[in-house]
Short mmCIF file of C-alpha atoms in Angstrom, two decimals:
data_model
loop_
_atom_site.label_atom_id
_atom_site.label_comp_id
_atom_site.label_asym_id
_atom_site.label_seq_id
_atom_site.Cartn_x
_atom_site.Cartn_y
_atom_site.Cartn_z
CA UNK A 1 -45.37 -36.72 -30.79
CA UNK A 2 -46.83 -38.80 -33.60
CA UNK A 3 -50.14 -37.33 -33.87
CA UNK A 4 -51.96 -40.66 -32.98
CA UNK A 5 -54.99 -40.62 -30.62
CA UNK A 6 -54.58 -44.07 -29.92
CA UNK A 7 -54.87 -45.07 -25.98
CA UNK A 8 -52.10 -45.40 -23.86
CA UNK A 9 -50.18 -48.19 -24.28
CA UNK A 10 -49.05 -50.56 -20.89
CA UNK A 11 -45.96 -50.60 -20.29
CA UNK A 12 -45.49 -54.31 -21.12
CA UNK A 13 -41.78 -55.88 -20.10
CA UNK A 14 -39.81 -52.07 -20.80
CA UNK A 15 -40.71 -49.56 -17.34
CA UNK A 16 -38.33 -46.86 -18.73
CA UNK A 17 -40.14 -44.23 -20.42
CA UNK A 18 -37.22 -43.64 -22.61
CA UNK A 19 -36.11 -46.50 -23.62
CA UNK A 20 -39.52 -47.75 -24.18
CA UNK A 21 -40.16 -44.92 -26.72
CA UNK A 22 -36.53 -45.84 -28.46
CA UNK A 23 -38.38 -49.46 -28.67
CA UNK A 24 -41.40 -48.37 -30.19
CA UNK A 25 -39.94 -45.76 -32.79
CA UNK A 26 -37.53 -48.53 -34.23
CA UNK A 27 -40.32 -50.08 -35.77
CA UNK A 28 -39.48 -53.11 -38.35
CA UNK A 29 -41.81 -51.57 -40.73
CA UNK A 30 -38.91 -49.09 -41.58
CA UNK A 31 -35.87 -49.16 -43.22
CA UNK A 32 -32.98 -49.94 -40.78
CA UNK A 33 -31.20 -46.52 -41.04
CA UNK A 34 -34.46 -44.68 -40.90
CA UNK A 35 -35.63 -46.16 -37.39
CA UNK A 36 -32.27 -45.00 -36.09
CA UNK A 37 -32.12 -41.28 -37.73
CA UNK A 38 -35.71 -40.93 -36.43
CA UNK A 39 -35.21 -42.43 -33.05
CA UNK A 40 -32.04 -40.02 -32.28
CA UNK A 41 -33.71 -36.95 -33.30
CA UNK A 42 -37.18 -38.13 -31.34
CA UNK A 43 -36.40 -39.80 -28.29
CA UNK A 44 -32.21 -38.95 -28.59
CA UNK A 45 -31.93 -35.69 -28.44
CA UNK A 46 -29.67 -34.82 -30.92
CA UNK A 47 -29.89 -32.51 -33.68
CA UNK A 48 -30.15 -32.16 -37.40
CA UNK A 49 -26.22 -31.41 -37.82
CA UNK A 50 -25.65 -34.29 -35.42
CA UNK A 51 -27.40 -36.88 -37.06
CA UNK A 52 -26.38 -35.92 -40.45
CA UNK A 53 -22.59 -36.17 -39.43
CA UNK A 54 -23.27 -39.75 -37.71
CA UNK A 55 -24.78 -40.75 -41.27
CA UNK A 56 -21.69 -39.18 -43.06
CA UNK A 57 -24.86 -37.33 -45.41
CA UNK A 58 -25.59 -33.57 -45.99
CA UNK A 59 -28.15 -32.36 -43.09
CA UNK A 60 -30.68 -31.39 -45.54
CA UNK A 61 -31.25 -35.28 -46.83
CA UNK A 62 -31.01 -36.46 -43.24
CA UNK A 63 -34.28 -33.66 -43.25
CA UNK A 64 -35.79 -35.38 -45.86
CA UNK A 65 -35.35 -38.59 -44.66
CA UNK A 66 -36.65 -38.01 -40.98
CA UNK A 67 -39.97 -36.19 -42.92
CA UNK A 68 -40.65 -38.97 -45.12
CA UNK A 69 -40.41 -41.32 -41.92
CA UNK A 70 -42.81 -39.53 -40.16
CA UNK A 71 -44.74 -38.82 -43.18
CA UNK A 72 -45.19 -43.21 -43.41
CA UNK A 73 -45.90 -43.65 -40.01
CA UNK A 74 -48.97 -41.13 -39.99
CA UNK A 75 -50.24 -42.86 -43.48
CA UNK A 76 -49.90 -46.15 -42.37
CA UNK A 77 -51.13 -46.06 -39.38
CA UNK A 78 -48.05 -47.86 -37.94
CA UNK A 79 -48.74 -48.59 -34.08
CA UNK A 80 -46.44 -47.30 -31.86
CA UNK A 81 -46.86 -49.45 -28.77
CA UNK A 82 -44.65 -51.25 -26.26
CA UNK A 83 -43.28 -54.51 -27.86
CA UNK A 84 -44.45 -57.79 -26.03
CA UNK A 85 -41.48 -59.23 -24.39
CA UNK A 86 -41.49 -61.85 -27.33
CA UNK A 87 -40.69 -59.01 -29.66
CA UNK A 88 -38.21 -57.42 -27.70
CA UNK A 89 -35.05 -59.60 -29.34
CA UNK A 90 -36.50 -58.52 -32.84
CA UNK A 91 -36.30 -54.98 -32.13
CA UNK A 92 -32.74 -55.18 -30.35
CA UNK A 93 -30.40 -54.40 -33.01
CA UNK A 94 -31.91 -50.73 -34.25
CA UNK A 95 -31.91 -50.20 -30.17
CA UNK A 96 -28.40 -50.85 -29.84
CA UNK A 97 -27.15 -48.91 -32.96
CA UNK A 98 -29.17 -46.10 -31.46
CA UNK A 99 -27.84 -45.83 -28.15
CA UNK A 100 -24.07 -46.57 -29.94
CA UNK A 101 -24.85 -43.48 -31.71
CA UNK A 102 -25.59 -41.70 -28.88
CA UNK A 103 -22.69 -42.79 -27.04
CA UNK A 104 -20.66 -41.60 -29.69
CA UNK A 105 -21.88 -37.96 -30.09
CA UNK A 106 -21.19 -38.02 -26.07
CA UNK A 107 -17.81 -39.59 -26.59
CA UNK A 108 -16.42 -37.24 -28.95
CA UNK A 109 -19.11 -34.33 -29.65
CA UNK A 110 -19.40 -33.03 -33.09
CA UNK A 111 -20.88 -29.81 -32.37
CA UNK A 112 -18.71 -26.86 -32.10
CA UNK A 113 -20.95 -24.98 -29.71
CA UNK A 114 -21.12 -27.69 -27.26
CA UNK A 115 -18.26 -29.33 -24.58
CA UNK A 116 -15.86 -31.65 -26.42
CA UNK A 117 -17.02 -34.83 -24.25
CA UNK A 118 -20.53 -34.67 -23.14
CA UNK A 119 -20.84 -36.88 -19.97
CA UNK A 120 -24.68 -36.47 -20.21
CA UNK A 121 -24.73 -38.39 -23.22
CA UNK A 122 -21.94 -41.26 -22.46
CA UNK A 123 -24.22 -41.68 -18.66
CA UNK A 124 -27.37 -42.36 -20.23
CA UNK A 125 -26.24 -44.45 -23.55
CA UNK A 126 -24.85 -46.81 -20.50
CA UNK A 127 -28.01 -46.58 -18.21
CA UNK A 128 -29.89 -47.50 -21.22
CA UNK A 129 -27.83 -50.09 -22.07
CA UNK A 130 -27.70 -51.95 -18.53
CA UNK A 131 -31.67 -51.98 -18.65
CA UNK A 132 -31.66 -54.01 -21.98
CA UNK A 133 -28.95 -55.88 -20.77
CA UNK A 134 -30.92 -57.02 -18.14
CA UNK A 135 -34.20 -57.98 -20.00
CA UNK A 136 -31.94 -59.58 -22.54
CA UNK A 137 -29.22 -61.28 -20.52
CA UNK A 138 -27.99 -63.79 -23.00
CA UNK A 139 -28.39 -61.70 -26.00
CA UNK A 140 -24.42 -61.43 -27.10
CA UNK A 141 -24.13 -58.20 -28.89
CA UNK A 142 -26.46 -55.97 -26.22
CA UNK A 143 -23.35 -57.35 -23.75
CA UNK A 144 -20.46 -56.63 -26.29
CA UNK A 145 -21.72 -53.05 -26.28
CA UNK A 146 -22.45 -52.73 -22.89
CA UNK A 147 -18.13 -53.42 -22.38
CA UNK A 148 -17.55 -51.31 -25.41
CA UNK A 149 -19.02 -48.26 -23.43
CA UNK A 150 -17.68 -48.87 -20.28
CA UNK A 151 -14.63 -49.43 -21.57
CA UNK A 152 -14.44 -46.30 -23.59
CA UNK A 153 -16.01 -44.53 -20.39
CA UNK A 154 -13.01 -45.70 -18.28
CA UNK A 155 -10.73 -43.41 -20.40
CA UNK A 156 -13.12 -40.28 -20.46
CA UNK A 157 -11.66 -37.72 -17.63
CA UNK A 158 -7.94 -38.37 -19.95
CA UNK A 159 -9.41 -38.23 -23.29
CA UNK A 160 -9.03 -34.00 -22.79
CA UNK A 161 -6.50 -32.30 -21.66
CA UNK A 162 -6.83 -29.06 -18.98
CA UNK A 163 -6.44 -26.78 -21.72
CA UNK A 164 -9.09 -28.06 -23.74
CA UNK A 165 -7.57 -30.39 -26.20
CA UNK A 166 -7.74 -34.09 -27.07
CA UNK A 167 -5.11 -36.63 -25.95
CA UNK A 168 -4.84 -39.40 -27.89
CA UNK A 169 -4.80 -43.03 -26.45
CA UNK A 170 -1.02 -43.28 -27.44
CA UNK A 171 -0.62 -40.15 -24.47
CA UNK A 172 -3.40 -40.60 -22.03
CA UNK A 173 -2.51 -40.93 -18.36
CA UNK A 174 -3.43 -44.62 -17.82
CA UNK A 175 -3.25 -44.40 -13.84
CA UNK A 176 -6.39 -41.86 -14.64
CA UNK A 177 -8.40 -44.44 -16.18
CA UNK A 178 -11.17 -45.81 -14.07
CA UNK A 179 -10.16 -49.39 -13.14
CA UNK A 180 -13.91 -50.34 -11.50
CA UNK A 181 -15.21 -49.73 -15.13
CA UNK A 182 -12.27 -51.18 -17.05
CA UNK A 183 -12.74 -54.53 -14.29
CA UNK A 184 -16.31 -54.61 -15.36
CA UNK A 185 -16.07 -54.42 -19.16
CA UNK A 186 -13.35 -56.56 -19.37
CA UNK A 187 -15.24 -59.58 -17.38
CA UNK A 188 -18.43 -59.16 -20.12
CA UNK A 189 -15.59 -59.28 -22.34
CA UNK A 190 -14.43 -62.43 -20.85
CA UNK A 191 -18.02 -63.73 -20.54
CA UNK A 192 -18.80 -63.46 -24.15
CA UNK A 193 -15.45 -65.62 -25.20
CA UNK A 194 -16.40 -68.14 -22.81
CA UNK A 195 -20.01 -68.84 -24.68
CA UNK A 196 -17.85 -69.53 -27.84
CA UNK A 197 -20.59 -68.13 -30.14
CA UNK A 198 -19.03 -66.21 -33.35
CA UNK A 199 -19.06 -62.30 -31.90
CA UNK A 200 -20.96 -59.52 -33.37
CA UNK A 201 -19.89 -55.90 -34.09
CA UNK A 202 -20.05 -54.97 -30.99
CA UNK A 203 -18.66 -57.83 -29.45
CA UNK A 204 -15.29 -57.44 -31.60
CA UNK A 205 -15.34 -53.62 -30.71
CA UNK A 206 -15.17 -54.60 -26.90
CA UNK A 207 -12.73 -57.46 -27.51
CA UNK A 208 -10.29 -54.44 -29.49
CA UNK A 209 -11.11 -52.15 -26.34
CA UNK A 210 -10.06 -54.75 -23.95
CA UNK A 211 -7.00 -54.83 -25.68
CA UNK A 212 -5.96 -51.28 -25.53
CA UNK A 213 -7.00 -50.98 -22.17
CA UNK A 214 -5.43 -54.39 -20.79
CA UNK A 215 -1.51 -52.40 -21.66
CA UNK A 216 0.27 -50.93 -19.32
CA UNK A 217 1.70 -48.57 -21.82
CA UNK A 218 0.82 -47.79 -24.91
CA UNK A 219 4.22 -49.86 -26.20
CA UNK A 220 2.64 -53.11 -24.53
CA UNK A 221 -0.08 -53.01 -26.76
CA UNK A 222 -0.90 -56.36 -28.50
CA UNK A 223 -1.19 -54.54 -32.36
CA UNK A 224 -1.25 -58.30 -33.85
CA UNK A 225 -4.04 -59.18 -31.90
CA UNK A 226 -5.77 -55.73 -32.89
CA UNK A 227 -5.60 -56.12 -36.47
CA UNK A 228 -7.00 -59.76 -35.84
CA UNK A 229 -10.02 -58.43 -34.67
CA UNK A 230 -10.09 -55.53 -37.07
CA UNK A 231 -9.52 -58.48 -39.63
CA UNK A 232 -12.85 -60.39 -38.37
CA UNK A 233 -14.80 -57.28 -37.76
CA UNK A 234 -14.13 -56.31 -41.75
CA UNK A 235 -15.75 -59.87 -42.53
CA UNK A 236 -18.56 -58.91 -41.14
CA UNK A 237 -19.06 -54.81 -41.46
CA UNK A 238 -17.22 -54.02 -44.26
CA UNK A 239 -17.43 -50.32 -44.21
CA UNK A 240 -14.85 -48.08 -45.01
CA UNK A 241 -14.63 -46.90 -41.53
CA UNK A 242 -13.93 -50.23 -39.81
CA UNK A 243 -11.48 -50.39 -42.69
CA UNK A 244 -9.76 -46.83 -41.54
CA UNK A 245 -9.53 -48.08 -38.38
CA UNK A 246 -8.30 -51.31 -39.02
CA UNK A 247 -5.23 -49.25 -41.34
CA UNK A 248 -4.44 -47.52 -37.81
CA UNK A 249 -3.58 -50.94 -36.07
CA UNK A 250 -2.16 -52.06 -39.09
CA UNK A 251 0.82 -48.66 -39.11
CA UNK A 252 1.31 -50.00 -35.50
CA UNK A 253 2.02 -53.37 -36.87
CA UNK A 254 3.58 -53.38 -40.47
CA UNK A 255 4.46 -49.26 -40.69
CA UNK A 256 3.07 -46.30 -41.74
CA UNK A 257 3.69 -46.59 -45.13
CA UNK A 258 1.96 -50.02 -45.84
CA UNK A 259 -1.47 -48.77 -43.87
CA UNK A 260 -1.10 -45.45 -46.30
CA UNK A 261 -1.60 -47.04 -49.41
CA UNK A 262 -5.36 -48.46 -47.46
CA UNK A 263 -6.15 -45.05 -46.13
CA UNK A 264 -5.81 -43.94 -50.02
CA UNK A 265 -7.98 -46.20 -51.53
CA UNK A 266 -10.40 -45.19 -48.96
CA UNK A 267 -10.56 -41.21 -50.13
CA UNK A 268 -13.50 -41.09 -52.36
CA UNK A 269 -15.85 -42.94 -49.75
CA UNK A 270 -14.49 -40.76 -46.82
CA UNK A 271 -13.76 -37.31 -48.31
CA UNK A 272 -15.55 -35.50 -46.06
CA UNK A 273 -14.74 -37.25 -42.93
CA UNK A 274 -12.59 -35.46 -40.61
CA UNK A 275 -10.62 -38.59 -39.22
CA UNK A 276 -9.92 -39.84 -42.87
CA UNK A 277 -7.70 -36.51 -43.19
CA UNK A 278 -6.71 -36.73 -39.93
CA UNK A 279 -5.40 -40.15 -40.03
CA UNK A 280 -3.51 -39.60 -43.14
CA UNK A 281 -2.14 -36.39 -41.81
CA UNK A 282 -0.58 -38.37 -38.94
CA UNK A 283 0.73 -41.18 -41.53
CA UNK A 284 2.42 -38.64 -43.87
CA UNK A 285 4.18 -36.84 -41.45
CA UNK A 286 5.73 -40.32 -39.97
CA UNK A 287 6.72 -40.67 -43.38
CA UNK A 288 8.58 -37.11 -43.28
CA UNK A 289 5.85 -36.36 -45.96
CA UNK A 290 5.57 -33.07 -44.64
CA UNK A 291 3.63 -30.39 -47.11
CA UNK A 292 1.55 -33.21 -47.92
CA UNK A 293 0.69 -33.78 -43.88
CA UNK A 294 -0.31 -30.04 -43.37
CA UNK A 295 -2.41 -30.19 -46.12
CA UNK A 296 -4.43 -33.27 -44.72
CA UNK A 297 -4.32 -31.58 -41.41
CA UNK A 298 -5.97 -28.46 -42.91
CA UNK A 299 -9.16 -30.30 -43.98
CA UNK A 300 -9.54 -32.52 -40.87
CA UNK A 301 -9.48 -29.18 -39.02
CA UNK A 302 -11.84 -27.69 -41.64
CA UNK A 303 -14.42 -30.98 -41.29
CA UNK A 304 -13.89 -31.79 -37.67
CA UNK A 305 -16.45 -29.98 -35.09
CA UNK A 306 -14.81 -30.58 -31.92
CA UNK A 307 -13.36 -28.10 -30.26
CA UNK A 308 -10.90 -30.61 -28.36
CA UNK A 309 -10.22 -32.65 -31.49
CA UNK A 310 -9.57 -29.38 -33.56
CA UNK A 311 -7.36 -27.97 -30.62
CA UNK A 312 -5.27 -31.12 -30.93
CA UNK A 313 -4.87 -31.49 -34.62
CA UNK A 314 -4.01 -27.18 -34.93
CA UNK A 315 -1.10 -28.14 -32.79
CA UNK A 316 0.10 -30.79 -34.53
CA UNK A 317 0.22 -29.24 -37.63
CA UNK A 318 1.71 -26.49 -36.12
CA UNK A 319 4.68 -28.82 -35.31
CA UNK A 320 5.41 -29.86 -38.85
CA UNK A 321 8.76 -28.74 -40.26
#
């Protein structure tokens, strides 16, 4: 794969072919966001298109950047071997973002040629996840997004409707949420509270999962205590993004109009990100903002790839006055 004639490697403390190779291509040698772009399209399976979109970047630097990786690891010689267990905790974080990727493009596929949740993805993102959970039991974050997935797994078979498109979290069928998965993300949950160490990303995401998924209704849902988290999780990943999502919560919480006036400030760092135009498509039209909605909703549908997500939004536009 890397063109080295070096000697097989032992397996050492990892006895999963795949996850071992994730190990060894997020080398510390590279840059943070280059171990992960390289590790998805090696080891991840997903494509060009894919990995650009997870970046937010236009596929052709994502191409560049994936060639100049490759292009450092064959001129430096860089040793792709199975970390000592020692080394494993080192290497930990560019695993995790990796397999949160991957999760992701199962979760909610961007591809328009492939099914809108891909269950092959979600399954093995999890598997992977248990094995470095157990080789890293007290490590806080590899937990946090171990009940992050299972969490978000719980909801999958109502995430879609039988005609194909997305249901929103507000609509799902909670009685078709899996409660063996929900019982066992919200006990890691539980688990990382109790070591009272300040929580990770991950950590926070699972904490904001287990809220969702702890109401009965969608009208039960704690919204304070989700923009509390949102409000800690901006401390320490403040990407516009985090700060979309937190604006969601927050429309729950203090209206529509007050979340608005974030989601603006956010439109020259997320212009060509489907859910920016999708959440302020939903905003203005609770506003009675009409013309102004459709027009959002006409570039989410432009940017967004899935064909459940695109379903949705078409018909929701297609509501507006």
């Amino acid at each position: 794969m890397f063109d080295h004639d070096d000697p097989p490697e032992p397996t050492g403390a990892i006895d999963d072919d795949r996850l071992r190779l994730i190990f060894t291509c997020c080398h510390p040698a590279l840059a943070m966001e280059t171990r992960i772009a390289l590790t998805l399209r090696m080891v991840g399976g997903l494509s060009m298109p894919e990995i650009a979109r997870a970046f937010l970047v236009q596929e052709t630097a994502m191409g560049q950047r994936i060639t100049r990786a490759k292009s450092k690891i064959k001129a430096a010689r860089i040793p792709y071997r199975v970390p000592a267990a020692e080394d494993l905790p080192g290497r930990v974080s560019g695993v995790l973002a990796v397999l949160f990727l991957i999760f992701n493009e199962g979760y909610l596929a961007t591809g328009p040629d492939t099914d809108p949740v891909r269950h092959d993805l979600t399954a093995e993102a999890i598997r992977l996840t248990r094995l470095i959970r157990a080789l890293l039991p007290d490590d806080g974050e590899t937990a946090g997004l171990l009940a992050l997935m299972l969490l978000t797994e719980a909801r999958r078979t109502a995430r879609v409707s039988p005609g194909g498109e997305l249901v929103t979290l507000a609509e799902q069928d909670r009685g078709a949420w899996d409660p063996a998965l929900i019982a066992e993300g919200h006990r890691l949950v539980r688990e990382r509270l109790a070591a009272r160490v300040a929580p990770g990303r991950y950590q926070i995401l699972a904490a904001i999962n287990a809220v969702h998924t702890s109401a009965r209704d969608v009208r039960d849902t704690d919204w304070s205590q989700v923009v509390a988290l949102y409000d800690q999780l901006v401390r320490i990943d403040p990407s516009p993004i985090v700060t979309l999502n937190r604006a969601v919560a927050v429309a729950e919480l203090d209206g529509p109009d007050v979340a608005l006036a974030t989601v603006d400030r956010l439109a020259a760092r997320l212009a060509d990100y489907h859910a920016f135009h999708a959440t302020r498509a939903d905003l203005l039209r609770r506003l009675g903002r009409s013309q102004e909605s459709r027009a959002a909703y006409d570039k989410a549908i432009e940017l967004a790839g899935n064909t459940a997500e695109t379903a949705y939004l078409t018909r929701r536009r297609d509501q507006l006055g």
